[in-house]
Amino acid sequence: MNIKLLVSLVTTAALVSCGGSEQSKSTPTNATPTQQTSDSAAQGSSVVVEPHTQTGNLTVSPTFEFSSSFALEVNVDLESANGQSAFFNLCVSKGDNLTPDYQQCLVRSKMSNGTLLQSLTVASHHDSLIGEVVFFDEAKNSLFYYWKRDASRKAQVFVIK
Amino acid sequence: MFKLILFLLASSATASCLSAPFTTCPSKAFLIQDSTAKIFGVNLVSGGTNLLSDNLGTTGKINALGFNLHDRYLYGWGYEADTLLRIGDDFQIEPLAVQNLPNTSFYVGDVSVLDNAYYMYSRNNGLGLYAINLDENSSDYLVVQKIVDSSQLNLAIFDLAFHPNNGLAYSVDRSGKLYQINVTTGQSTLLGNVGQAGTFGAVYFDVDGNFYISRNSDGIVFRIELDKGNLLAEPFANGPASGNNDGARCATAPIIDEDAANIDFGDAPDSYGSSLSANGARHELIEQGLFLGKLIDGESNSAIFPSSDELTGIKDEDGVEFVTSLERGLDAVIQVTATQSGYLNAWLDTNLNGVFDSGENVISDRLLQSGSNKLVFTVPASAQNGNSWMRFRVSHETNLGPNGGTVDGEVEDYPVSILGSGVTSEYYPSSSGWSTVAFEDKWPVMGDYDSNDVVVHLRTIIHSQEGMLKQVTVEGLLVAIGGSFHNGFAVHLPGVLADQVKQNAATLTIDNAVQPLSGLEADRDEAIFILATDLWNLVDEPVNCTFFRTEVGCEDSSKVAFRFTIPFNEAVARPNDFSGVFDPFIFATPGTYHGDLVGDAGRAWEVHQKNVSPTSAFDWSLFGKGDDASNPSSQYYYQTQNGLPWALQMGNQWKHPVETVDLLLAYPEFEAFALSDGQQNSNWYLQQKAVTSNIINR
């Protein structure tokens, strides 16, 4: 067995995908399906509740397509970036809700005179995103903009002006 | 001799007993330096040295060092004692009473691997090659024998070393000529020129027949792959420079201890130089030392791509973030985090030839501050579009190349994509995320809604420029096959025609192997890319399992990775709503049974997501059979009378239900989602919403 030398520093935040941790290590322990207990049951003794329906018994509208995504339009028009060489990222956050996770970006594009217009599809659970304007100048910090899904709107937009 | 006797008497006053031999045949080399001898351990892998002793019990120098496998002592020539010395694990010299010594000192010598004898050489007039028997049981013990006169063997060499197997000795003279020496006959053979000149005062072998030579002037250790017939000396590591060097090591030992995983290697494919045998980039780990990011791990060799220490060890490729894309002719921005100040070098394979060529050093000896560093570098305009690799090395040493060992720091390798200038990249669901499409394959008969007959993770990348498509990439993982029917899987690009695809450049890779064909379906107007006509052909036959990764206890089978790379002939106008997972679908494997209602429909049988129309290959007469309530005139497809689908798409790396477990038992929130037309529980598919015991969680 190899002996591995581990050297680490204390991290300020762990990498967590948007929507919460999806890295549970638990595995099925048996092949018998189990029913999730109801909230009232969870307060007291554990009770296995028989399912009151099966998927095949559901009835849904013929037009409902079970979509797990939504359309988003990104509209950037930044006068402060006009005339400068800049790049735009639209990414999920690293879990601190402040910094972009560059391994989870949805759009990456050079900007044109401080502008960018992009329509895209976003997975439903990505309900908050970070827009970053990056300058090709080591001395100049990025500009960050934060977007959260507005459930009251049918058409989602992220406007940066 | 009188001098020797005096020295022996002086030494006995201080030495209380004979020193013990070394307990092992060590992987490290020994290096003797300086006019008052000091001895160092040298890690040939990294060039790192550590002082073993600066007091060997002599004020003179020691040279012609050799390690004796037979008794595990070091032997060398002592200039103060003017005789052969023996050195044990306490690094104290023991002068030996050798008979018939010639009247000179030696700086060329080693102990034979095959016979228990020390060999020393001088090219001076009247001298030559000598042997000293080291077998204490022999009648010739410590008796010098002359093998050949220097008039017959006249080489300008500074050390020699014995090969681990063949009984021959080797050396390199100051002009770079490599000699093989038969110590029995005294004959030498010129093998060639190693391409480097200088005084090579310390030379060594390893167990694989690699010959290492250390140049005194700059300490560079070169490797010559002698047993492979490669005679050119390649720089291997940077060791210490010294005007008075000699070295020795146990020739039958590997140069790295497999149990001493204290070297960091890269993860790029070995063509770039990652493994030890490829002289890969490697850094000796220093506790609390300089490295990239927050994590580093050590290993005894590179994991060899497509494996990586990300899979086998610690995910320590964490020091570099690509803030922008890499586009030909444009600047790129990266964020580099270092634990200390140090020098960064980086290489980008711009011509996609699998090698970091000279001229691909895009960042050179850039001084980093401790913490985060924003760096801008230029991707050459001559770079080719495509998938490539980038290597980052940080160290306190400057002028590092893409390969070879060094004494500290870290190497991190990253797969990258080089894009055309000004290309926009759009990812679904994200640049490293996965969405999932899951099928029931009994259509037009309703299935059991365990939603795992075919399960595929998908990620799409759209490269466009000014609204025109340049390239589409569809990456995927075949995750599960839970149905007894045989199905193929394909992705249709809606609104794109087959003849708009640059067919000679389109590729399909499966588990990193480029396939002979791109997957573009022939004789179709639409652009349809087929992964396989029968998905069962892609997976290993499950052991003790009926299906692929849908039963408890059957989760360990490997998922199958694939990638369609689809460039276009010329910029294609982007169709409306062209995003997301496009149109993935399954079709029946031709010649296989797929239910009584469809018989052997084969390719003409397809299942798409609800209300997605089939392709031109489909047999429309199948609509309306069984439980299918499709109504093409209303653009209703693939739904039951109750509006239920045969395919679902989730925006994450979805964990599918266990075999025969109903979807509602695995994901209870799906019910409210469905009944509310998606107004409630839009995140029903997330893992934290699942009943863990009812899903396959790997």
Short mmCIF file of C-alpha atoms in Angstrom, two decimals, chain B residues 164-566:
data_model
loop_
_atom_site.label_atom_id
_atom_site.label_comp_id
_atom_site.label_asym_id
_atom_site.label_seq_id
_atom_site.Cartn_x
_atom_site.Cartn_y
_atom_site.Cartn_z
CA PRO B 164 22.86 -4.34 -12.95
CA ASN B 165 22.89 -7.53 -15.04
CA ASN B 166 25.61 -7.95 -17.66
CA GLY B 167 28.80 -7.62 -15.61
CA LEU B 168 30.11 -4.77 -17.75
CA ALA B 169 31.10 -1.29 -16.61
CA TYR B 170 30.18 1.94 -18.36
CA SER B 171 31.42 5.49 -18.44
CA VAL B 172 31.20 8.72 -20.45
CA ASP B 173 34.32 10.73 -21.21
CA ARG B 174 34.53 14.51 -21.27
CA SER B 175 33.59 14.72 -24.96
CA GLY B 176 30.46 12.65 -24.43
CA LYS B 177 31.71 9.31 -25.72
CA LEU B 178 29.98 6.37 -24.06
CA TYR B 179 32.23 3.39 -23.34
CA GLN B 180 31.46 -0.16 -22.32
CA ILE B 181 34.32 -1.79 -20.39
CA ASN B 182 34.89 -5.52 -19.98
CA VAL B 183 36.67 -5.62 -16.61
CA THR B 184 37.73 -9.22 -17.12
CA THR B 185 39.67 -8.55 -20.31
CA GLY B 186 40.25 -4.83 -19.94
CA GLN B 187 38.74 -4.17 -23.38
CA SER B 188 36.60 -1.14 -24.04
CA THR B 189 33.99 -0.62 -26.73
CA LEU B 190 32.87 2.79 -27.94
CA LEU B 191 29.06 2.69 -28.11
CA GLY B 192 28.40 6.20 -29.35
CA ASN B 193 28.17 9.81 -28.23
CA VAL B 194 25.54 10.81 -25.68
CA GLY B 195 25.31 14.37 -26.98
CA GLN B 196 26.57 16.10 -23.84
CA ALA B 197 30.13 17.09 -22.86
CA GLY B 198 31.75 17.79 -19.51
CA THR B 199 33.23 16.12 -16.47
CA PHE B 200 30.82 13.42 -15.38
CA GLY B 201 32.21 12.73 -11.93
CA ALA B 202 29.35 10.63 -10.63
CA VAL B 203 27.63 7.94 -12.68
CA TYR B 204 24.99 5.38 -11.66
CA PHE B 205 22.75 2.62 -12.93
CA ASP B 206 19.23 1.64 -11.92
CA VAL B 207 17.59 -1.76 -12.02
CA ASP B 208 16.04 -1.09 -15.46
CA GLY B 209 19.43 -0.56 -17.07
CA ASN B 210 19.13 3.21 -17.23
CA PHE B 211 22.49 4.95 -16.92
CA TYR B 212 22.62 8.26 -15.07
CA ILE B 213 25.54 10.68 -15.39
CA SER B 214 25.97 13.79 -13.24
CA ARG B 215 27.93 16.72 -14.64
CA ASN B 216 30.22 18.41 -12.12
CA SER B 217 29.98 21.93 -13.53
CA ASP B 218 26.22 22.38 -13.20
CA GLY B 219 24.94 19.32 -11.33
CA ILE B 220 22.59 18.27 -14.12
CA VAL B 221 21.82 14.58 -13.93
CA PHE B 222 21.28 13.08 -17.40
CA ARG B 223 19.57 9.78 -18.13
CA ILE B 224 20.69 7.43 -20.88
CA GLU B 225 18.19 4.63 -21.60
CA LEU B 226 20.96 2.17 -22.29
CA ASP B 227 18.93 -1.05 -22.26
CA LYS B 228 16.43 0.48 -24.69
CA GLY B 229 19.26 1.40 -27.04
CA ASN B 230 18.59 5.12 -26.67
CA LEU B 231 22.08 6.56 -26.18
CA LEU B 232 21.24 10.26 -26.08
CA ALA B 233 21.56 11.83 -22.66
CA GLU B 234 18.35 13.63 -21.65
CA PRO B 235 18.29 16.07 -18.73
CA PHE B 236 16.60 14.20 -15.89
CA ALA B 237 17.02 16.25 -12.74
CA ASN B 238 19.09 19.07 -11.30
CA GLY B 239 21.55 17.91 -8.68
CA PRO B 240 24.34 19.75 -6.85
CA ALA B 241 27.31 21.11 -8.74
CA SER B 242 30.79 20.44 -7.42
CA GLY B 243 34.33 20.33 -8.66
CA ASN B 244 34.95 17.12 -6.78
CA ASN B 245 32.16 14.63 -7.24
CA ASP B 246 31.85 10.92 -7.01
CA GLY B 247 28.80 8.80 -6.66
CA ALA B 248 27.57 5.31 -6.07
CA ARG B 249 24.27 3.50 -5.74
CA CYS B 250 22.89 0.04 -5.52
CA ALA B 251 22.45 -0.76 -9.21
CA THR B 252 19.74 -3.36 -8.64
CA ALA B 253 17.43 -0.91 -6.89
CA PRO B 254 14.74 1.14 -8.63
CA ILE B 255 15.36 4.85 -8.27
CA ILE B 256 12.11 5.39 -6.46
CA ASP B 257 10.76 3.51 -3.47
CA GLU B 258 7.20 2.44 -4.21
CA ASP B 259 6.34 2.91 -0.56
CA ALA B 260 7.85 6.37 -0.35
CA ALA B 261 5.19 8.30 -2.24
CA ASN B 262 6.75 11.71 -1.83
CA ILE B 263 6.91 12.83 -5.44
CA ASP B 264 4.21 14.72 -7.32
CA PHE B 265 3.68 13.65 -10.93
CA GLY B 266 1.52 15.08 -13.71
CA ASP B 267 -1.63 13.52 -15.11
CA ALA B 268 -1.47 14.35 -18.81
CA PRO B 269 -1.20 11.48 -21.28
CA ASP B 270 2.27 9.98 -21.16
CA SER B 271 3.18 11.32 -24.59
CA TYR B 272 3.58 14.63 -22.77
CA GLY B 273 5.99 13.07 -20.29
CA SER B 274 4.16 12.19 -17.10
CA SER B 275 5.52 8.86 -15.90
CA LEU B 276 8.97 8.30 -14.46
CA SER B 277 10.02 6.19 -17.44
CA ALA B 278 9.01 9.05 -19.76
CA ASN B 279 11.10 11.42 -17.62
CA GLY B 280 7.84 13.05 -16.64
CA ALA B 281 7.51 16.30 -14.75
CA ARG B 282 7.95 15.53 -11.07
CA HIS B 283 8.44 17.48 -7.88
CA GLU B 284 9.69 16.34 -4.53
CA LEU B 285 7.14 17.12 -1.85
CA ILE B 286 8.26 19.37 0.96
CA GLU B 287 5.99 19.50 3.99
CA GLN B 288 4.46 22.97 4.36
CA GLY B 289 6.27 23.83 1.17
CA LEU B 290 5.46 25.47 -2.14
CA PHE B 291 2.58 24.09 -4.20
CA LEU B 292 -0.47 25.15 -6.18
CA GLY B 293 -3.93 25.40 -4.72
CA LYS B 294 -4.78 23.90 -1.37
CA LEU B 295 -4.02 20.24 -1.94
CA ILE B 296 -1.09 18.15 -3.05
CA ASP B 297 -0.47 14.45 -2.97
CA GLY B 298 2.54 12.30 -3.51
CA GLU B 299 2.85 9.14 -5.49
CA SER B 300 5.57 6.79 -6.65
CA ASN B 301 4.64 7.28 -10.31
CA SER B 302 2.13 8.99 -12.52
CA ALA B 303 -1.26 7.31 -12.57
CA ILE B 304 -1.06 7.25 -16.42
CA PHE B 305 -3.92 8.84 -18.34
CA PRO B 306 -6.84 8.15 -18.62
CA SER B 307 -6.33 7.26 -14.99
CA SER B 308 -5.16 10.08 -12.78
CA ASP B 309 -4.41 10.75 -9.17
CA GLU B 310 -7.74 12.60 -9.18
CA LEU B 311 -9.30 9.13 -9.34
CA THR B 312 -6.77 7.18 -7.29
CA GLY B 313 -5.63 9.73 -4.73
CA ILE B 314 -6.42 13.27 -3.83
CA LYS B 315 -7.99 15.76 -6.24
CA ASP B 316 -5.02 18.05 -6.10
CA GLU B 317 -5.47 19.69 -9.51
CA ASP B 318 -6.84 22.74 -7.75
CA GLY B 319 -4.35 25.54 -8.22
CA VAL B 320 -5.37 26.94 -11.58
CA GLU B 321 -8.73 28.33 -12.65
CA PHE B 322 -9.40 29.19 -16.27
CA VAL B 323 -11.24 32.47 -15.97
CA THR B 324 -11.67 32.86 -19.71
CA SER B 325 -11.69 30.49 -22.65
CA LEU B 326 -8.54 29.78 -24.65
CA GLU B 327 -9.04 31.35 -28.07
CA ARG B 328 -6.50 31.45 -30.87
CA GLY B 329 -4.66 34.73 -31.12
CA LEU B 330 -6.33 36.19 -28.04
CA ASP B 331 -5.33 36.73 -24.47
CA ALA B 332 -6.53 34.32 -21.83
CA VAL B 333 -6.94 34.94 -18.11
CA ILE B 334 -6.19 32.40 -15.41
CA GLN B 335 -6.23 32.61 -11.63
CA VAL B 336 -3.30 30.77 -10.00
CA THR B 337 -3.12 30.14 -6.27
CA ALA B 338 0.20 29.30 -4.62
CA THR B 339 1.10 28.57 -1.02
CA GLN B 340 4.31 30.58 -1.26
CA SER B 341 6.14 32.81 -3.64
CA GLY B 342 7.66 30.77 -6.47
CA TYR B 343 8.20 30.59 -10.20
CA LEU B 344 5.50 29.41 -12.57
CA ASN B 345 6.04 27.88 -15.96
CA ALA B 346 3.24 26.68 -18.20
CA TRP B 347 2.98 24.90 -21.53
CA LEU B 348 0.04 24.64 -23.91
CA ASP B 349 0.05 22.00 -26.65
CA THR B 350 -0.99 24.34 -29.43
CA ASN B 351 -0.37 21.99 -32.37
CA LEU B 352 -2.22 19.12 -30.68
CA ASN B 353 0.64 16.68 -31.26
CA GLY B 354 0.62 15.23 -27.75
CA VAL B 355 3.98 16.81 -26.85
CA PHE B 356 4.97 20.04 -25.13
CA ASP B 357 7.28 21.38 -27.82
CA SER B 358 9.74 24.18 -27.42
CA GLY B 359 7.86 27.31 -28.29
CA GLU B 360 4.77 26.13 -26.37
CA ASN B 361 6.00 27.62 -23.10
CA VAL B 362 3.23 30.22 -22.80
CA ILE B 363 4.22 31.29 -19.27
CA SER B 364 7.91 31.45 -18.43
CA ASP B 365 9.43 31.87 -14.96
CA ARG B 366 6.59 34.06 -13.81
CA LEU B 367 7.10 35.02 -10.15
CA LEU B 368 3.96 34.25 -8.16
CA GLN B 369 2.98 35.82 -4.87
CA SER B 370 1.67 33.70 -2.08
CA GLY B 371 -2.10 33.50 -2.51
CA SER B 372 -4.12 34.30 -5.61
CA ASN B 373 -2.51 35.60 -8.80
CA LYS B 374 -4.36 36.86 -11.87
CA LEU B 375 -2.30 36.09 -14.96
CA VAL B 376 -2.84 36.96 -18.59
CA PHE B 377 -1.11 35.07 -21.38
CA THR B 378 -1.57 34.88 -25.13
CA VAL B 379 -2.77 31.83 -27.02
CA PRO B 380 -0.73 31.85 -30.22
CA ALA B 381 -2.60 32.66 -33.40
CA SER B 382 -1.00 29.56 -34.90
CA ALA B 383 -2.71 27.29 -32.36
CA GLN B 384 -5.08 24.66 -33.70
CA ASN B 385 -8.67 24.34 -32.55
CA GLY B 386 -9.33 21.23 -30.54
CA ASN B 387 -8.91 19.38 -27.28
CA SER B 388 -5.49 19.73 -25.76
CA TRP B 389 -3.56 19.83 -22.49
CA MET B 390 -1.86 22.46 -20.41
CA ARG B 391 0.88 21.85 -17.85
CA PHE B 392 1.68 24.15 -14.94
CA ARG B 393 4.82 23.78 -12.85
CA VAL B 394 5.67 25.87 -9.80
CA SER B 395 9.02 25.67 -8.05
CA HIS B 396 11.68 27.79 -6.46
CA GLU B 397 13.83 26.69 -9.39
CA THR B 398 13.71 28.69 -12.55
CA ASN B 399 14.13 27.62 -16.14
CA LEU B 400 12.22 24.38 -15.70
CA GLY B 401 11.24 22.45 -18.77
CA PRO B 402 8.03 20.49 -19.22
CA ASN B 403 9.75 17.29 -18.07
CA GLY B 404 12.31 16.17 -15.54
CA GLY B 405 12.55 16.25 -11.78
CA THR B 406 13.01 19.11 -9.39
CA VAL B 407 13.41 19.45 -5.67
CA ASP B 408 10.18 21.21 -4.70
CA GLY B 409 6.92 22.64 -5.97
CA GLU B 410 4.12 20.94 -7.86
CA VAL B 411 2.94 20.05 -11.35
CA GLU B 412 -0.71 20.28 -12.37
CA ASP B 413 -2.00 19.18 -15.77
CA TYR B 414 -5.36 20.27 -17.18
CA PRO B 415 -7.32 19.13 -20.23
CA VAL B 416 -8.32 22.23 -22.19
CA SER B 417 -10.08 23.22 -25.39
CA ILE B 418 -8.59 25.69 -27.84
CA LEU B 419 -11.28 27.63 -29.64
CA GLY B 420 -11.39 29.90 -32.63
CA SER B 421 -11.06 33.58 -32.02
CA GLY B 422 -14.23 35.26 -30.76
CA VAL B 423 -16.22 32.06 -30.24
CA THR B 424 -19.00 32.04 -27.65
CA SER B 425 -19.40 28.86 -25.61
CA GLU B 426 -22.73 27.85 -24.18
CA TYR B 427 -23.01 24.83 -21.90
CA TYR B 428 -25.96 22.80 -20.70
CA PRO B 429 -26.38 22.25 -17.85
CA SER B 430 -22.89 23.67 -17.18
CA SER B 431 -19.27 23.20 -18.28
CA SER B 432 -18.76 20.27 -15.92
CA GLY B 433 -22.34 19.39 -14.98
CA TRP B 434 -24.55 16.63 -16.32
CA SER B 435 -28.20 16.45 -17.19
CA THR B 436 -29.96 13.13 -17.53
CA VAL B 437 -32.46 11.58 -19.91
CA ALA B 438 -34.26 8.44 -18.78
CA PHE B 439 -36.47 6.21 -20.92
CA GLU B 440 -39.14 3.58 -20.55
CA ASP B 441 -38.68 1.23 -23.49
CA LYS B 442 -42.00 -0.63 -23.66
CA TRP B 443 -43.65 2.07 -25.77
CA PRO B 444 -46.37 2.08 -26.93
CA VAL B 445 -47.20 -0.02 -23.85
CA MET B 446 -46.96 1.71 -20.50
CA GLY B 447 -43.99 0.50 -18.49
CA ASP B 448 -43.44 0.13 -14.78
CA TYR B 449 -42.16 3.71 -14.46
CA ASP B 450 -38.93 2.72 -12.81
CA SER B 451 -37.51 5.17 -15.38
CA ASN B 452 -34.32 3.22 -15.88
CA ASP B 453 -34.73 1.16 -19.04
CA VAL B 454 -32.13 3.45 -20.60
CA VAL B 455 -30.45 6.21 -18.60
CA VAL B 456 -27.89 8.56 -20.11
CA HIS B 457 -26.17 11.61 -18.67
CA LEU B 458 -25.65 14.38 -21.20
CA ARG B 459 -23.79 17.66 -21.49
CA THR B 460 -23.95 19.87 -24.55
CA ILE B 461 -21.56 22.59 -25.66
CA ILE B 462 -22.51 25.01 -28.40
CA HIS B 463 -19.75 27.09 -29.98
CA SER B 464 -21.11 29.97 -31.97
CA GLN B 465 -19.94 33.25 -33.36
CA GLU B 466 -22.20 36.18 -34.08
CA GLY B 467 -25.23 33.92 -33.95
CA MET B 468 -23.82 31.29 -36.30
CA LEU B 469 -23.03 27.76 -35.21
CA LYS B 470 -19.39 26.73 -35.43
CA GLN B 471 -19.36 23.44 -33.55
CA VAL B 472 -21.52 21.38 -31.24
CA THR B 473 -20.19 18.87 -28.74
CA VAL B 474 -22.39 16.31 -27.03
CA GLU B 475 -20.74 14.51 -24.13
CA GLY B 476 -22.39 11.67 -22.34
CA LEU B 477 -22.28 8.76 -19.94
CA LEU B 478 -24.31 5.60 -20.47
CA VAL B 479 -25.46 5.04 -16.91
CA ALA B 480 -28.01 2.25 -16.90
CA ILE B 481 -29.84 -0.33 -18.99
CA GLY B 482 -32.76 -1.65 -17.03
CA GLY B 483 -34.92 -3.02 -19.80
CA SER B 484 -34.84 -6.45 -21.33
CA PHE B 485 -35.32 -5.09 -24.86
CA HIS B 486 -32.32 -4.10 -26.95
CA ASN B 487 -32.12 -0.40 -27.76
CA GLY B 488 -29.88 1.96 -29.62
CA PHE B 489 -29.32 5.56 -28.55
CA ALA B 490 -28.95 8.66 -30.67
CA VAL B 491 -29.05 12.44 -30.49
CA HIS B 492 -30.87 14.45 -33.12
CA LEU B 493 -29.88 18.10 -33.63
CA PRO B 494 -33.20 19.85 -34.36
CA GLY B 495 -33.12 22.23 -37.28
CA VAL B 496 -29.66 21.12 -38.46
CA LEU B 497 -29.14 19.20 -41.69
CA ALA B 498 -26.71 16.35 -42.12
CA ASP B 499 -24.97 18.02 -45.03
CA GLN B 500 -24.22 21.06 -42.89
CA VAL B 501 -21.92 18.89 -40.79
CA LYS B 502 -18.21 18.82 -41.66
CA GLN B 503 -18.37 15.07 -41.91
CA ASN B 504 -14.67 14.36 -42.34
CA ALA B 505 -13.92 16.24 -39.13
CA ALA B 506 -16.78 14.97 -36.97
CA THR B 507 -15.72 12.39 -34.41
CA LEU B 508 -17.16 9.99 -31.89
CA THR B 509 -15.04 8.82 -28.97
CA ILE B 510 -16.12 6.08 -26.61
CA ASP B 511 -14.14 5.76 -23.38
CA ASN B 512 -11.44 8.00 -24.90
CA ALA B 513 -11.05 5.81 -27.99
CA VAL B 514 -11.77 7.54 -31.27
CA GLN B 515 -14.24 5.44 -33.24
CA PRO B 516 -13.84 4.67 -36.95
CA LEU B 517 -17.07 6.51 -37.73
CA SER B 518 -18.48 9.76 -36.39
CA GLY B 519 -21.92 8.29 -35.71
CA LEU B 520 -23.69 10.57 -38.23
CA GLU B 521 -26.54 8.48 -39.57
CA ALA B 522 -26.21 7.92 -43.29
CA ASP B 523 -28.94 8.64 -45.80
CA ARG B 524 -30.80 11.05 -43.57
CA ASP B 525 -31.51 14.71 -44.17
CA GLU B 526 -31.51 15.38 -40.45
CA ALA B 527 -28.34 15.46 -38.41
CA ILE B 528 -28.72 12.36 -36.26
CA PHE B 529 -25.77 10.98 -34.34
CA ILE B 530 -25.97 7.37 -33.24
CA LEU B 531 -23.96 6.22 -30.24
CA ALA B 532 -24.73 2.54 -30.74
CA THR B 533 -27.32 0.42 -32.47
CA ASP B 534 -27.38 -1.84 -29.44
CA LEU B 535 -26.31 -0.32 -26.13
CA TRP B 536 -25.61 -3.77 -24.70
CA ASN B 537 -22.59 -3.91 -27.03
CA LEU B 538 -20.99 -1.07 -25.12
CA VAL B 539 -21.08 -2.58 -21.66
CA ASP B 540 -19.37 -5.51 -20.04
CA GLU B 541 -21.68 -8.40 -19.36
CA PRO B 542 -22.85 -7.88 -15.79
CA VAL B 543 -21.78 -10.55 -13.36
CA ASN B 544 -24.62 -11.96 -11.27
CA CYS B 545 -26.88 -9.19 -12.53
CA THR B 546 -29.63 -9.18 -15.11
CA PHE B 547 -29.38 -5.53 -16.07
CA PHE B 548 -26.70 -2.84 -16.23
CA ARG B 549 -26.52 -0.78 -13.03
CA THR B 550 -30.19 -0.89 -11.99
CA GLU B 551 -30.10 -3.59 -9.33
CA VAL B 552 -28.80 -3.29 -5.80
CA GLY B 553 -25.36 -4.82 -5.65
CA CYS B 554 -24.80 -4.17 -9.34
CA GLU B 555 -23.75 -0.55 -9.11
CA ASP B 556 -20.05 -1.05 -9.63
CA SER B 557 -20.05 -1.59 -13.37
CA SER B 558 -18.32 1.28 -15.13
CA LYS B 559 -20.37 3.86 -16.94
CA VAL B 560 -19.49 4.29 -20.60
CA ALA B 561 -18.24 7.74 -21.60
CA PHE B 562 -18.77 9.13 -25.07
CA ARG B 563 -18.35 12.37 -26.95
CA PHE B 564 -19.69 13.56 -30.31
CA THR B 565 -17.66 16.43 -31.75
CA ILE B 566 -19.67 18.02 -34.53
#
